[in-house]
Amino acid sequence: MKTDGFVALVAFVALSMFCVAGYAQDAAVRGEVKKIDEAAGKITLKHGPIKSLDMDEGMTMVFRVKDPAMLKSVKVGDKVKFDAGRVDGQIVVTSIQKSK
């Protein structure tokens, strides 16, 4: 009986890890770079819904970036994937990369 419980626990943990990994991959938002302001540490992105921030519709908006060095990896017109979150009450791009 102990073996059945252990097998069930291992299966549950493995399934939980798979679900969390899948959610993390879905958290990235697709967008397009419209403007970059390196001096201000801001980027304008046309993006799809950002469910983690309760944005059910896509829009174009200006974001602060967590690290201004990230702005050097993209240019206006690039299709990107990015993550955004609330930092000190502001919506901030925490990671960004060109889409493939």
Coordinates of C-alpha atoms in Angstrom, one line a residue:
M1 CA 0.0 0.0 0.0
K2 CA 2.9 2.4 0.8
T3 CA 4.2 1.8 -2.7
D4 CA 0.9 2.8 -4.4
G5 CA 0.9 6.1 -2.4
F6 CA 4.5 6.8 -3.3
V7 CA 3.9 6.2 -7.0
A8 CA 0.8 8.5 -6.9
L9 CA 2.9 11.2 -5.2
V10 CA 5.6 10.9 -7.8
A11 CA 3.1 11.1 -10.6
F12 CA 1.4 14.1 -9.0
V13 CA 4.7 16.0 -8.7
A14 CA 5.7 15.2 -12.2
L15 CA 2.4 16.3 -13.6
S16 CA 2.5 19.5 -11.5
M17 CA 6.0 20.4 -12.9
F18 CA 4.7 19.8 -16.5
C19 CA 1.7 22.1 -15.9
V20 CA 3.8 24.9 -14.4
A21 CA 6.3 24.7 -17.2
G22 CA 3.5 24.9 -19.8
Y23 CA 2.0 27.9 -18.0
A24 CA 5.4 29.7 -17.9
Q25 CA 5.8 29.3 -21.6
D26 CA 2.3 30.7 -22.3
A27 CA 3.0 33.8 -20.1
A28 CA 5.2 35.4 -22.8
V29 CA 3.3 38.0 -24.8
R30 CA 3.8 38.5 -28.6
G31 CA 4.2 42.0 -29.8
E32 CA 5.9 44.4 -32.2
V33 CA 8.3 47.2 -31.3
K34 CA 6.9 50.6 -32.4
K35 CA 9.3 53.0 -30.6
I36 CA 12.4 52.8 -28.4
D37 CA 13.4 55.6 -26.0
E38 CA 16.7 54.5 -24.6
A39 CA 17.3 57.7 -22.6
A40 CA 14.0 57.2 -20.7
G41 CA 14.3 53.4 -20.5
K42 CA 11.0 53.0 -22.3
I43 CA 9.6 50.9 -25.2
T44 CA 6.4 51.2 -27.1
L45 CA 4.9 47.8 -28.0
K46 CA 1.8 46.8 -30.0
H47 CA 0.9 43.6 -28.2
G48 CA -1.7 41.0 -27.7
P49 CA -3.6 40.2 -24.5
I50 CA -1.6 40.1 -21.2
K51 CA -3.7 37.8 -19.1
S52 CA -1.3 38.0 -16.1
L53 CA -2.1 41.8 -15.9
D54 CA -5.8 41.4 -16.6
M55 CA -5.5 42.9 -20.1
D56 CA -7.9 40.9 -22.1
E57 CA -7.4 42.8 -25.4
G58 CA -4.3 43.8 -27.3
M59 CA -3.3 47.4 -27.6
T60 CA -0.3 49.7 -28.2
M61 CA 1.3 51.1 -25.0
V62 CA 4.5 52.4 -23.5
F63 CA 6.3 50.3 -21.0
R64 CA 9.3 51.0 -18.7
V65 CA 11.9 48.3 -19.0
K66 CA 13.5 46.5 -16.0
D67 CA 17.0 46.9 -17.5
P68 CA 17.6 49.6 -20.1
A69 CA 20.3 47.3 -21.7
M70 CA 17.5 45.1 -23.0
L71 CA 16.6 47.9 -25.4
K72 CA 19.8 47.3 -27.3
S73 CA 18.7 43.8 -28.3
V74 CA 15.6 45.0 -30.4
K75 CA 14.8 47.6 -32.9
V76 CA 11.7 49.3 -34.3
G77 CA 9.7 46.8 -36.4
D78 CA 11.0 43.7 -34.7
K79 CA 8.4 41.0 -33.7
V80 CA 9.1 40.1 -30.1
K81 CA 8.1 37.9 -27.2
F82 CA 8.2 39.6 -23.8
D83 CA 7.2 39.3 -20.2
A84 CA 5.7 42.1 -18.2
G85 CA 4.8 42.5 -14.6
R86 CA 4.0 45.1 -11.9
V87 CA 7.1 46.6 -10.2
D88 CA 6.5 49.3 -7.6
G89 CA 3.0 49.8 -9.0
Q90 CA 4.1 50.3 -12.6
I91 CA 3.9 47.8 -15.5
V92 CA 7.4 46.9 -16.5
V93 CA 8.9 44.7 -19.3
T94 CA 11.0 42.2 -17.4
S95 CA 12.3 40.3 -20.4
I96 CA 12.2 40.7 -24.2
Q97 CA 13.6 38.8 -27.1
K98 CA 13.1 38.7 -30.9
S99 CA 10.5 36.2 -32.1
K100 CA 11.5 33.5 -34.5

